[in-house]
Steps between C-alpha positions, in 0.01 A plus 500: 500500500230722645730804492489738204788413268538868402622579851795262504756669272465853648535363854802294396662811350432690821638217714818487289542878513486477879674170571724435201489340156521145636172532686228247418135568579222254583143626538257261664128518561422451868187467711623754752324832450818704545806475275812355656853400408680171557843587637814313596413197289802264492677475161287782357714798601441691174127432491219731604184304573186713540157363586209709376141451621307273264184696577656803330681325217311702238572832668825662374425806714659313793839457332649777721471267798774291338728795584459415868591136432805601297599707803551178697760388247670842516502477882674163494730572204633807682521322838302774670411276793867469586550874459213579737575230758684725744251786454203278579659343809600844625145621450351206693739542795452878503123452512517275807757714678247784491216276625615305806146378578475335157849356541401340831199339330693362202831413672429443871791559730691725259501876555619762254845514661544129422355529148813388315490446125745212536280311749369199304215442745377857452543475123290186491218668693508809276555308176130511395505882513818501293358260241167681468680831465723361227202349316304825528800691371524267199130531419520878535807511272309292244203738516739786427660300216156447343430871533839581349439274198134577428423836664129577552394174334651310794280692741191431290573126478584493872162652584316270259640193674513604867228765547330525737624200701474125559327310780821311574714613793801713428830308461782650712749471213300763307419853612127551539312643201483862611865495602597368157300781340662763725843362407414508129401866535842582642667312214275663240618844611865400471452319170291786353196277444164680503297397803129433421251717687327310781716190453545446875123482552473191278656272763410346834749329726499124534380350830793475745697183544382335820720287723438380857856595595517877568875489429420421136286812476789707630739345250263589216475858631880509508525390137245762393683774686848410373380468141344847523846645571641345181259638235718785373801269487304243299387761246861615465611143445248456218637813334863401560471133404682465163213301350250775578705819499390639163768353275348155449142619537448874442251688719146401401668271241362725227387854427186669629429622146488137384253422775273786399514387136386153602213642706384693197515189280296304754239763581441656160559222249480179709820366345828377651808715527696555178850566633501438875826580674464260790286255695477760775351758260240253368382400846488853637302610195256211545442576866456870416239413236321258736442784748322711237134471600392601148726251326331393171173654610242451228712242311234231448743260336692468830307257719762438768732790583733299721545220247557748220757698698687186601513384139641837397768466766600154373508621139707803600747267671524300177575820309769586759657157453509550122684832540741350757592214267535737208737721699706195599515391134610845387763512776644161398523614140667825605764310699549251217570776250 
């Protein structure tokens, strides 16, 4: 109950546009700082369960991060793991064939001539590299899905939550921070999303994962290297995936003109949007206004800029929901007549 109720309906509409009309959405408030999705829950195949950080429950500016979590459902619904299985295994074996000294460390007694993809013993030894590569590929795909759904607002929310870094060691199933940012820059170019000036400088890498077994370090390096070869393919898959290809969710999910109108309403009149076209437009407008150093300068009645801006976002989302329901009502009447 800590989550803003205004957020639920727009996210449900987005989830259904991506995953189908039978999709059910559950938003929970969690004590993890980062959002996450519950996946593969038995008997809940049509459900999307997203945990949002309780510490940010009053901050609608972080809604774009739900795009990443929806990406996990898209990944599973489209069976992308199965599609990429052969590609990932080929990448892992190719990596070790080109590095016999690493192969000798990870799989003693096996040289590159004996590196057979059907050898179960070899597969077992290399399985961590395969699994970490697949997990990194999924997280990267989900980053690109969030960028596809929310454009620049995803980058802003991403930086708000992850910049500059954490003290915790990097988890091998995620690319390190700077690598994720570099990958997002590649995707932004392909998806025609404007890249913020100096964005890369906002991040520091996480401390490396430490393990007493040097073979583990090599397996992590393998996963990082193989994932790096898949970035262009993952962007292409985001574009080509039916749920994200522009028919269900148009580019930017709204017009740039609508976004500029909302910015003007926020900055000049301190009122919510009147006729917002999309959740994406509202959030991009809000982030654009938040970066205006002179926002509401001299307005003595505004005591807390952040709280005021967040309230305007929530009210704009309510206005959007009104228009969405009105359009649905009009469409039902049109069909009926």
